[in-house]
Amino acid sequence: MQDYLVRRILMDCPLCEKEHEIEERKRISAITIKGEEVEYEECYYFCNHMKDEDENEFVPAKILDENMKNARNAYKVKKGLLTSEEIIKVREQYGLSQSDLSNLLGWGEVTISRYESKAIQDEAYDNILRLISDNPMKTYEYLNKNKDKFSESKFLIIKDKINKNLLQYGKEYLKRQILESEYLNYIEPSDFNGYKTLDIDKLESIVSYFAKRINNLYKVKLMKMLWYSDALSYKLQGKAMTGLVYCHEDLGALPKGHYKILELENINVQKEEDYDNTRYHILPNNNIDFSFIDAHEMDILDQIINKFRNYKASDIVDYMHHEIAYLETIDGQEIPFSLAKEIKDF
Ligand SMILES: [Zn+2]
């Protein structure tokens, strides 16, 4: 993985000036950008005819551009800025060309085109791009402010696209509010939420991560795995991950508002009718990136997945029934994290 062969290409070698097979190779290299050292994947061509180590590599212009783009993206990731691909996503969300988006925001004609290729955006510009990505109402405000930069027909097309985003945004916002309303009594960190307030972005990411890694994930098992993740996180880091509050129920720990969790826009649930029973099949949401989950949390989730991967719903319910947190609480009671952290075998 450190330095590997991608392919061999027959070409006129600019180093030894013969036609022969050149190796296209990749390696992790370091570069300093704006005073910050970042590691990125670098592609280069290798001539095995040249004996001098300083003169046996070259990088064609097109590959050099690609390398620089990788390096700048690595810098952007390190600094928490949107990558080129993420900026393209924001733009495509509203069906805009590069110059359309620049005009809409009142920026220079080529600003977006530069951010998608060569330049690194300032934090202020980055914040605006995130703002309009998250909130179509803001996009609409910008469009109105810079209305004179568009023809009337173009203006109407963009406005229509923003309206469609707005509809989706409204639905998502409403579903989140419904879940949040269940947590009004838990807006302070406490023993009941594991000293973490409700984090819906992270919750959606975790659910999708579980669904991606586990086949046939259904509601009961998912809810137990969420509890174990929060309990283990509390045990190891003194803090839960999701901010969910769990109650003692027949089937073990169950988060408050569990039906509302499954209704969230970014949670992919397929309802399956099974005799007189509705089963909730949890599937991954491919639009979710996992950046809300940090490396320690990812490690905790992997431990939970490895432990329970092959458990059926009834197995994990049985298992949970033997936890101190379950034995020492009664039906309907909130399960405090001071008991949850006593989970066995972790
Ligand atoms: Zn050569």
Tab-separated table of N, CA and C in Angstrom, residues 113-270:
chain	number	residue	atom	x	y	z
A	113	SER	N	-15.754	27.780	-10.078
A	113	SER	CA	-14.934	26.934	-10.943
A	113	SER	C	-13.530	26.754	-10.342
A	114	ARG	N	-12.984	27.800	-9.741
A	114	ARG	CA	-11.659	27.692	-9.110
A	114	ARG	C	-11.710	26.797	-7.867
A	115	TYR	N	-12.786	26.954	-7.063
A	115	TYR	CA	-12.896	26.132	-5.844
A	115	TYR	C	-13.097	24.653	-6.168
A	116	GLU	N	-13.694	24.396	-7.322
A	116	GLU	CA	-13.904	22.989	-7.688
A	116	GLU	C	-12.643	22.381	-8.300
A	117	SER	N	-11.693	23.233	-8.682
A	117	SER	CA	-10.478	22.675	-9.281
A	117	SER	C	-9.228	23.012	-8.490
A	118	LYS	N	-8.773	24.274	-8.569
A	118	LYS	CA	-7.437	24.565	-8.062
A	118	LYS	C	-7.373	25.263	-6.702
A	119	ALA	N	-8.335	26.133	-6.412
A	119	ALA	CA	-8.163	27.021	-5.257
A	119	ALA	C	-8.768	26.448	-3.980
A	120	ILE	N	-8.258	26.911	-2.861
A	120	ILE	CA	-8.810	26.535	-1.556
A	120	ILE	C	-9.632	27.707	-1.035
A	121	GLN	N	-10.894	27.428	-0.721
A	121	GLN	CA	-11.786	28.508	-0.307
A	121	GLN	C	-11.484	28.988	1.113
A	122	ASP	N	-11.686	30.292	1.378
A	122	ASP	CA	-11.604	30.820	2.737
A	122	ASP	C	-12.756	30.250	3.546
A	123	GLU	N	-12.573	30.289	4.863
A	123	GLU	CA	-13.610	29.751	5.741
A	123	GLU	C	-14.941	30.478	5.544
A	124	ALA	N	-14.894	31.794	5.326
A	124	ALA	CA	-16.132	32.570	5.174
A	124	ALA	C	-16.928	32.062	3.961
A	125	TYR	N	-16.218	31.793	2.863
A	125	TYR	CA	-16.882	31.269	1.660
A	125	TYR	C	-17.402	29.861	1.919
A	126	ASP	N	-16.611	29.077	2.640
A	126	ASP	CA	-16.998	27.708	2.967
A	126	ASP	C	-18.299	27.707	3.774
A	127	ASN	N	-18.368	28.624	4.742
A	127	ASN	CA	-19.578	28.705	5.580
A	127	ASN	C	-20.815	29.015	4.752
A	128	ILE	N	-20.671	29.903	3.774
A	128	ILE	CA	-21.827	30.255	2.939
A	128	ILE	C	-22.271	29.058	2.103
A	129	LEU	N	-21.298	28.316	1.570
A	129	LEU	CA	-21.650	27.130	0.782
A	129	LEU	C	-22.377	26.090	1.626
A	130	ARG	N	-21.919	25.917	2.867
A	130	ARG	CA	-22.597	24.974	3.770
A	130	ARG	C	-23.999	25.459	4.111
A	131	LEU	N	-24.092	26.771	4.336
A	131	LEU	CA	-25.382	27.362	4.702
A	131	LEU	C	-26.424	27.092	3.615
A	132	ILE	N	-26.060	27.363	2.360
A	132	ILE	CA	-27.056	27.169	1.308
A	132	ILE	C	-27.299	25.676	1.039
A	133	SER	N	-26.309	24.836	1.356
A	133	SER	CA	-26.516	23.402	1.196
A	133	SER	C	-27.544	22.900	2.202
A	134	ASP	N	-27.452	23.411	3.432
A	134	ASP	CA	-28.341	22.942	4.506
A	134	ASP	C	-29.715	23.595	4.457
A	135	ASN	N	-29.773	24.816	3.934
A	135	ASN	CA	-31.010	25.573	4.071
A	135	ASN	C	-31.418	26.275	2.772
A	136	PRO	N	-32.343	25.671	2.027
A	136	PRO	CA	-32.765	26.238	0.740
A	136	PRO	C	-33.356	27.651	0.873
A	137	MET	N	-33.889	27.970	2.048
A	137	MET	CA	-34.441	29.326	2.249
A	137	MET	C	-33.341	30.372	2.070
A	138	LYS	N	-32.145	30.046	2.540
A	138	LYS	CA	-30.997	30.959	2.389
A	138	LYS	C	-30.628	31.082	0.904
A	139	THR	N	-30.688	29.979	0.195
A	139	THR	CA	-30.385	29.997	-1.239
A	139	THR	C	-31.370	30.927	-1.945
A	140	TYR	N	-32.612	30.824	-1.527
A	140	TYR	CA	-33.652	31.660	-2.112
A	140	TYR	C	-33.389	33.149	-1.834
A	141	GLU	N	-32.941	33.460	-0.619
A	141	GLU	CA	-32.602	34.853	-0.279
A	141	GLU	C	-31.475	35.374	-1.181
A	142	TYR	N	-30.450	34.537	-1.376
A	142	TYR	CA	-29.333	34.947	-2.253
A	142	TYR	C	-29.813	35.157	-3.688
A	143	LEU	N	-30.679	34.243	-4.140
A	143	LEU	CA	-31.171	34.354	-5.511
A	143	LEU	C	-31.919	35.677	-5.707
A	144	ASN	N	-32.738	36.028	-4.742
A	144	ASN	CA	-33.497	37.278	-4.843
A	144	ASN	C	-32.593	38.491	-4.830
A	145	LYS	N	-31.563	38.414	-3.994
A	145	LYS	CA	-30.635	39.537	-3.859
A	145	LYS	C	-29.892	39.767	-5.184
A	146	ASN	N	-29.594	38.684	-5.878
A	146	ASN	CA	-28.807	38.797	-7.108
A	146	ASN	C	-29.630	38.481	-8.359
A	147	LYS	N	-30.911	38.753	-8.254
A	147	LYS	CA	-31.876	38.493	-9.316
A	147	LYS	C	-31.458	39.072	-10.666
A	148	ASP	N	-30.890	40.292	-10.645
A	148	ASP	CA	-30.539	40.984	-11.891
A	148	ASP	C	-29.426	40.290	-12.671
A	149	LYS	N	-28.776	39.292	-12.059
A	149	LYS	CA	-27.714	38.584	-12.781
A	149	LYS	C	-28.271	37.471	-13.660
A	150	PHE	N	-29.584	37.220	-13.572
A	150	PHE	CA	-30.180	36.119	-14.328
A	150	PHE	C	-31.275	36.611	-15.267
A	151	SER	N	-31.439	35.917	-16.385
A	151	SER	CA	-32.593	36.191	-17.244
A	151	SER	C	-33.839	35.728	-16.501
A	152	GLU	N	-34.985	36.231	-16.958
A	152	GLU	CA	-36.216	35.899	-16.230
A	152	GLU	C	-36.498	34.392	-16.257
A	153	SER	N	-36.267	33.780	-17.428
A	153	SER	CA	-36.573	32.347	-17.535
A	153	SER	C	-35.621	31.533	-16.645
A	154	LYS	N	-34.360	31.929	-16.651
A	154	LYS	CA	-33.369	31.233	-15.811
A	154	LYS	C	-33.739	31.374	-14.327
A	155	PHE	N	-34.124	32.588	-13.957
A	155	PHE	CA	-34.524	32.861	-12.576
A	155	PHE	C	-35.647	31.910	-12.143
A	156	LEU	N	-36.640	31.738	-13.040
A	156	LEU	CA	-37.784	30.889	-12.695
A	156	LEU	C	-37.391	29.419	-12.566
A	157	ILE	N	-36.478	28.986	-13.427
A	157	ILE	CA	-36.016	27.583	-13.368
A	157	ILE	C	-35.311	27.321	-12.028
A	158	ILE	N	-34.435	28.270	-11.649
A	158	ILE	CA	-33.692	28.093	-10.397
A	158	ILE	C	-34.648	28.154	-9.200
A	159	LYS	N	-35.569	29.088	-9.265
A	159	LYS	CA	-36.528	29.240	-8.165
A	159	LYS	C	-37.330	27.948	-7.961
A	160	ASP	N	-37.717	27.347	-9.079
A	160	ASP	CA	-38.485	26.106	-9.013
A	160	ASP	C	-37.674	24.993	-8.340
A	161	LYS	N	-36.401	24.933	-8.698
A	161	LYS	CA	-35.514	23.910	-8.120
A	161	LYS	C	-35.343	24.145	-6.609
A	162	ILE	N	-35.218	25.415	-6.230
A	162	ILE	CA	-35.093	25.737	-4.802
A	162	ILE	C	-36.370	25.323	-4.066
A	163	ASN	N	-37.516	25.570	-4.686
A	163	ASN	CA	-38.784	25.172	-4.071
A	163	ASN	C	-38.844	23.679	-3.799
A	164	LYS	N	-38.341	22.892	-4.743
A	164	LYS	CA	-38.337	21.438	-4.555
A	164	LYS	C	-37.455	21.054	-3.365
A	165	ASN	N	-36.282	21.729	-3.259
A	165	ASN	CA	-35.390	21.493	-2.117
A	165	ASN	C	-36.066	21.883	-0.809
A	166	LEU	N	-36.806	22.990	-0.893
A	166	LEU	CA	-37.467	23.535	0.291
A	166	LEU	C	-38.504	22.555	0.834
A	167	LEU	N	-39.225	21.933	-0.091
A	167	LEU	CA	-40.247	20.965	0.292
A	167	LEU	C	-39.610	19.806	1.057
A	168	GLN	N	-38.513	19.301	0.509
A	168	GLN	CA	-37.785	18.194	1.122
A	168	GLN	C	-37.222	18.616	2.476
A	169	TYR	N	-36.644	19.829	2.496
A	169	TYR	CA	-36.043	20.368	3.719
A	169	TYR	C	-37.107	20.506	4.797
A	170	GLY	N	-38.287	21.009	4.413
A	170	GLY	CA	-39.386	21.197	5.360
A	170	GLY	C	-39.793	19.882	5.992
A	171	LYS	N	-39.891	18.840	5.146
A	171	LYS	CA	-40.277	17.514	5.646
A	171	LYS	C	-39.250	17.007	6.658
A	172	GLU	N	-37.970	17.145	6.272
A	172	GLU	CA	-36.900	16.642	7.125
A	172	GLU	C	-36.879	17.389	8.459
A	173	TYR	N	-37.037	18.703	8.367
A	173	TYR	CA	-36.999	19.562	9.543
A	173	TYR	C	-38.128	19.183	10.509
A	174	LEU	N	-39.310	18.967	9.940
A	174	LEU	CA	-40.489	18.623	10.743
A	174	LEU	C	-40.286	17.302	11.486
A	175	LYS	N	-39.773	16.291	10.775
A	175	LYS	CA	-39.567	14.974	11.381
A	175	LYS	C	-38.560	15.059	12.524
A	176	ARG	N	-37.552	15.910	12.333
A	176	ARG	CA	-36.559	16.099	13.391
A	176	ARG	C	-37.192	16.767	14.607
A	177	GLN	N	-38.026	17.756	14.328
A	177	GLN	CA	-38.668	18.464	15.436
A	177	GLN	C	-39.569	17.549	16.249
A	178	ILE	N	-40.243	16.621	15.551
A	178	ILE	CA	-41.127	15.688	16.249
A	178	ILE	C	-40.310	14.824	17.226
A	179	LEU	N	-39.137	14.359	16.760
A	179	LEU	CA	-38.281	13.572	17.661
A	179	LEU	C	-37.737	14.459	18.785
A	180	GLU	N	-37.286	15.661	18.425
A	180	GLU	CA	-36.730	16.569	19.446
A	180	GLU	C	-37.752	16.881	20.535
A	181	SER	N	-39.024	16.969	20.133
A	181	SER	CA	-40.052	17.309	21.123
A	181	SER	C	-40.164	16.227	22.204
A	182	GLU	N	-39.783	14.994	21.861
A	182	GLU	CA	-39.787	13.914	22.859
A	182	GLU	C	-38.671	14.109	23.885
A	183	TYR	N	-37.718	14.947	23.524
A	183	TYR	CA	-36.518	15.096	24.365
A	183	TYR	C	-36.453	16.428	25.093
A	184	LEU	N	-37.590	17.116	25.127
A	184	LEU	CA	-37.607	18.432	25.791
A	184	LEU	C	-37.194	18.360	27.256
A	185	ASN	N	-37.462	17.222	27.894
A	185	ASN	CA	-37.073	17.086	29.303
A	185	ASN	C	-35.612	16.690	29.477
A	186	TYR	N	-34.918	16.523	28.363
A	186	TYR	CA	-33.530	16.034	28.446
A	186	TYR	C	-32.570	16.941	27.689
A	187	ILE	N	-32.848	18.246	27.730
A	187	ILE	CA	-31.960	19.137	26.975
A	187	ILE	C	-30.694	19.496	27.751
A	188	GLU	N	-30.629	19.042	29.018
A	188	GLU	CA	-29.390	19.205	29.773
A	188	GLU	C	-28.668	17.856	29.823
A	189	PRO	N	-27.323	17.878	29.786
A	189	PRO	CA	-26.587	16.622	29.951
A	189	PRO	C	-26.877	16.024	31.333
A	190	SER	N	-27.136	14.727	31.384
A	190	SER	CA	-27.450	14.094	32.678
A	190	SER	C	-27.149	12.600	32.620
A	191	ASP	N	-27.386	11.930	33.732
A	191	ASP	CA	-27.176	10.484	33.809
A	191	ASP	C	-28.126	9.746	32.848
A	192	PHE	N	-29.230	10.374	32.459
A	192	PHE	CA	-30.201	9.691	31.596
A	192	PHE	C	-29.828	9.731	30.115
A	193	ASN	N	-29.136	10.781	29.686
A	193	ASN	CA	-28.708	10.823	28.279
A	193	ASN	C	-27.209	10.569	28.134
A	194	GLY	N	-26.576	10.149	29.223
A	194	GLY	CA	-25.142	9.856	29.168
A	194	GLY	C	-24.316	11.118	28.958
A	195	TYR	N	-24.779	12.225	29.528
A	195	TYR	CA	-24.072	13.512	29.440
A	195	TYR	C	-23.816	13.949	28.006
A	196	LYS	N	-24.826	13.668	27.191
A	196	LYS	CA	-24.737	14.049	25.769
A	196	LYS	C	-26.159	14.419	25.337
A	197	THR	N	-26.347	15.570	24.724
A	197	THR	CA	-27.695	15.923	24.278
A	197	THR	C	-27.940	15.339	22.889
A	198	LEU	N	-29.209	15.174	22.566
A	198	LEU	CA	-29.614	14.471	21.347
A	198	LEU	C	-28.885	15.020	20.108
A	199	ASP	N	-28.258	14.100	19.373
A	199	ASP	CA	-27.507	14.472	18.166
A	199	ASP	C	-28.081	13.644	17.007
A	200	ILE	N	-29.023	14.234	16.279
A	200	ILE	CA	-29.752	13.488	15.250
A	200	ILE	C	-28.855	13.157	14.053
A	201	ASP	N	-27.952	14.075	13.706
A	201	ASP	CA	-27.028	13.784	12.595
A	201	ASP	C	-26.218	12.521	12.893
A	202	LYS	N	-25.703	12.466	14.122
A	202	LYS	CA	-24.879	11.313	14.473
A	202	LYS	C	-25.723	10.041	14.540
A	203	LEU	N	-26.915	10.172	15.105
A	203	LEU	CA	-27.828	9.027	15.191
A	203	LEU	C	-28.097	8.448	13.797
A	204	GLU	N	-28.400	9.322	12.840
A	204	GLU	CA	-28.677	8.853	11.476
A	204	GLU	C	-27.451	8.159	10.877
A	205	SER	N	-26.274	8.721	11.144
A	205	SER	CA	-25.047	8.112	10.610
A	205	SER	C	-24.831	6.728	11.205
A	206	ILE	N	-25.027	6.615	12.523
A	206	ILE	CA	-24.790	5.337	13.198
A	206	ILE	C	-25.755	4.267	12.681
A	207	VAL	N	-27.014	4.633	12.546
A	207	VAL	CA	-28.016	3.668	12.057
A	207	VAL	C	-27.625	3.180	10.665
A	208	SER	N	-27.207	4.114	9.822
A	208	SER	CA	-26.837	3.749	8.466
A	208	SER	C	-25.575	2.876	8.456
A	209	TYR	N	-24.665	3.176	9.364
A	209	TYR	CA	-23.430	2.380	9.456
A	209	TYR	C	-23.744	0.943	9.869
A	210	PHE	N	-24.596	0.787	10.863
A	210	PHE	CA	-25.013	-0.560	11.269
A	210	PHE	C	-25.682	-1.296	10.099
A	211	ALA	N	-26.584	-0.590	9.407
A	211	ALA	CA	-27.339	-1.233	8.327
A	211	ALA	C	-26.410	-1.656	7.193
A	212	LYS	N	-25.346	-0.882	7.014
A	212	LYS	CA	-24.391	-1.205	5.956
A	212	LYS	C	-23.588	-2.459	6.306
A	213	ARG	N	-23.313	-2.632	7.585
A	213	ARG	CA	-22.436	-3.724	8.009
A	213	ARG	C	-23.192	-5.002	8.389
A	214	ILE	N	-24.502	-4.881	8.636
A	214	ILE	CA	-25.247	-6.048	9.118
A	214	ILE	C	-26.415	-6.352	8.186
A	215	ASN	N	-26.453	-7.582	7.694
A	215	ASN	CA	-27.578	-7.985	6.856
A	215	ASN	C	-28.781	-8.243	7.733
A	216	ASN	N	-29.964	-8.056	7.189
A	216	ASN	CA	-31.184	-8.357	7.933
A	216	ASN	C	-31.240	-7.680	9.289
A	217	LEU	N	-31.021	-6.378	9.297
A	217	LEU	CA	-31.133	-5.622	10.544
A	217	LEU	C	-32.566	-5.136	10.687
A	218	TYR	N	-33.188	-5.546	11.793
A	218	TYR	CA	-34.559	-5.127	12.065
A	218	TYR	C	-34.591	-4.277	13.329
A	219	LYS	N	-35.783	-3.702	13.581
A	219	LYS	CA	-35.914	-2.671	14.608
A	219	LYS	C	-35.412	-3.091	15.995
A	220	VAL	N	-35.864	-4.248	16.472
A	220	VAL	CA	-35.529	-4.637	17.857
A	220	VAL	C	-34.015	-4.730	18.043
A	221	LYS	N	-33.358	-5.378	17.092
A	221	LYS	CA	-31.906	-5.539	17.195
A	221	LYS	C	-31.211	-4.174	17.103
A	222	LEU	N	-31.685	-3.346	16.188
A	222	LEU	CA	-31.090	-2.004	16.045
A	222	LEU	C	-31.155	-1.231	17.362
A	223	MET	N	-32.319	-1.253	18.013
A	223	MET	CA	-32.493	-0.472	19.239
A	223	MET	C	-31.544	-0.951	20.336
A	224	LYS	N	-31.365	-2.282	20.418
A	224	LYS	CA	-30.427	-2.832	21.410
A	224	LYS	C	-29.005	-2.405	21.065
A	225	MET	N	-28.658	-2.450	19.778
A	225	MET	CA	-27.290	-2.085	19.380
A	225	MET	C	-27.015	-0.609	19.662
A	226	LEU	N	-28.026	0.218	19.515
A	226	LEU	CA	-27.854	1.637	19.859
A	226	LEU	C	-27.563	1.780	21.351
A	227	TRP	N	-28.328	1.039	22.156
A	227	TRP	CA	-28.104	1.132	23.599
A	227	TRP	C	-26.690	0.667	23.958
A	228	TYR	N	-26.276	-0.472	23.379
A	228	TYR	CA	-24.928	-0.970	23.674
A	228	TYR	C	-23.850	0.017	23.213
A	229	SER	N	-24.070	0.666	22.085
A	229	SER	CA	-23.077	1.641	21.598
A	229	SER	C	-22.961	2.802	22.573
A	230	ASP	N	-24.112	3.311	23.000
A	230	ASP	CA	-24.090	4.426	23.945
A	230	ASP	C	-23.503	3.991	25.290
A	231	ALA	N	-23.868	2.786	25.721
A	231	ALA	CA	-23.370	2.298	27.012
A	231	ALA	C	-21.848	2.121	26.967
A	232	LEU	N	-21.358	1.522	25.874
A	232	LEU	CA	-19.909	1.297	25.778
A	232	LEU	C	-19.167	2.628	25.646
A	233	SER	N	-19.738	3.543	24.889
A	233	SER	CA	-19.125	4.864	24.758
A	233	SER	C	-19.042	5.550	26.127
A	234	TYR	N	-20.119	5.415	26.906
A	234	TYR	CA	-20.134	6.021	28.241
A	234	TYR	C	-19.084	5.359	29.126
A	235	LYS	N	-18.989	4.047	29.021
A	235	LYS	CA	-18.016	3.315	29.833
A	235	LYS	C	-16.581	3.738	29.481
A	236	LEU	N	-16.304	3.889	28.187
A	236	LEU	CA	-14.930	4.151	27.750
A	236	LEU	C	-14.576	5.641	27.737
A	237	GLN	N	-15.573	6.491	27.428
A	237	GLN	CA	-15.245	7.909	27.237
A	237	GLN	C	-15.997	8.833	28.192
A	238	GLY	N	-16.825	8.243	29.071
A	238	GLY	CA	-17.575	9.071	30.024
A	238	GLY	C	-18.707	9.855	29.391
A	239	LYS	N	-19.074	9.474	28.158
A	239	LYS	CA	-20.079	10.217	27.427
A	239	LYS	C	-20.750	9.309	26.405
A	240	ALA	N	-22.088	9.363	26.310
A	240	ALA	CA	-22.776	8.581	25.287
A	240	ALA	C	-22.550	9.229	23.923
A	241	MET	N	-23.014	8.550	22.847
A	241	MET	CA	-22.795	9.088	21.492
A	241	MET	C	-24.000	9.848	20.969
A	242	THR	N	-25.193	9.254	21.132
A	242	THR	CA	-26.363	9.789	20.423
A	242	THR	C	-27.175	10.778	21.244
A	243	GLY	N	-27.104	10.667	22.581
A	243	GLY	CA	-27.964	11.500	23.426
A	243	GLY	C	-29.363	10.917	23.589
A	244	LEU	N	-29.582	9.684	23.092
A	244	LEU	CA	-30.882	9.040	23.290
A	244	LEU	C	-31.057	8.687	24.769
A	245	VAL	N	-32.314	8.686	25.220
A	245	VAL	CA	-32.660	8.250	26.580
A	245	VAL	C	-33.405	6.927	26.432
A	246	TYR	N	-32.968	5.915	27.184
A	246	TYR	CA	-33.531	4.569	27.021
A	246	TYR	C	-34.386	4.179	28.220
A	247	CYS	N	-35.470	3.458	27.942
A	247	CYS	CA	-36.337	2.982	29.013
A	247	CYS	C	-36.302	1.465	29.092
A	248	HIS	N	-36.560	0.973	30.281
A	248	HIS	CA	-36.677	-0.462	30.529
A	248	HIS	C	-38.032	-0.941	29.972
A	249	GLU	N	-37.989	-1.779	28.943
A	249	GLU	CA	-39.213	-2.349	28.379
A	249	GLU	C	-39.049	-3.871	28.314
A	250	ASP	N	-40.146	-4.577	28.000
A	250	ASP	CA	-40.080	-6.043	27.938
A	250	ASP	C	-38.919	-6.534	27.076
A	251	LEU	N	-38.720	-5.860	25.941
A	251	LEU	CA	-37.687	-6.321	24.999
A	251	LEU	C	-36.325	-5.698	25.284
A	252	GLY	N	-36.136	-5.204	26.498
A	252	GLY	CA	-34.849	-4.603	26.844
A	252	GLY	C	-34.900	-3.091	26.754
A	253	ALA	N	-33.731	-2.470	26.549
A	253	ALA	CA	-33.684	-1.009	26.496
A	253	ALA	C	-34.299	-0.513	25.195
A	254	LEU	N	-35.152	0.477	25.295
A	254	LEU	CA	-35.797	1.044	24.107
A	254	LEU	C	-35.722	2.562	24.203
A	255	PRO	N	-35.212	3.249	23.154
A	255	PRO	CA	-35.094	4.707	23.254
A	255	PRO	C	-36.458	5.391	23.244
A	256	LYS	N	-36.548	6.478	23.945
A	256	LYS	CA	-37.749	7.306	23.867
A	256	LYS	C	-37.918	7.764	22.424
A	257	GLY	N	-39.148	7.735	21.940
A	257	GLY	CA	-39.423	8.189	20.573
A	257	GLY	C	-38.908	7.234	19.509
A	258	HIS	N	-38.893	5.922	19.819
A	258	HIS	CA	-38.287	4.980	18.859
A	258	HIS	C	-38.999	4.956	17.510
A	259	TYR	N	-40.345	5.113	17.516
A	259	TYR	CA	-41.032	5.154	16.220
A	259	TYR	C	-40.629	6.391	15.431
A	260	LYS	N	-40.413	7.482	16.163
A	260	LYS	CA	-40.053	8.734	15.499
A	260	LYS	C	-38.642	8.686	14.924
A	261	ILE	N	-37.787	7.875	15.546
A	261	ILE	CA	-36.439	7.697	14.991
A	261	ILE	C	-36.551	7.073	13.596
A	262	LEU	N	-37.416	6.052	13.499
A	262	LEU	CA	-37.547	5.360	12.209
A	262	LEU	C	-38.219	6.223	11.141
A	263	GLU	N	-38.895	7.289	11.579
A	263	GLU	CA	-39.556	8.185	10.625
A	263	GLU	C	-38.607	9.257	10.082
A	264	LEU	N	-37.420	9.396	10.667
A	264	LEU	CA	-36.493	10.442	10.206
A	264	LEU	C	-36.210	10.275	8.716
A	265	GLU	N	-36.104	11.412	8.012
A	265	GLU	CA	-35.937	11.376	6.558
A	265	GLU	C	-34.700	10.603	6.116
A	266	ASN	N	-33.621	10.669	6.932
A	266	ASN	CA	-32.373	10.045	6.496
A	266	ASN	C	-32.203	8.618	6.982
A	267	ILE	N	-33.244	8.081	7.587
A	267	ILE	CA	-33.178	6.677	7.992
A	267	ILE	C	-34.009	5.862	7.005
A	268	ASN	N	-33.341	4.877	6.431
A	268	ASN	CA	-33.940	4.114	5.348
A	268	ASN	C	-34.601	2.849	5.901
A	269	VAL	N	-35.914	2.899	6.015
A	269	VAL	CA	-36.653	1.779	6.598
A	269	VAL	C	-37.625	1.223	5.577
A	270	GLN	N	-37.653	-0.091	5.482
A	270	GLN	CA	-38.625	-0.737	4.624
A	270	GLN	C	-39.610	-1.480	5.516
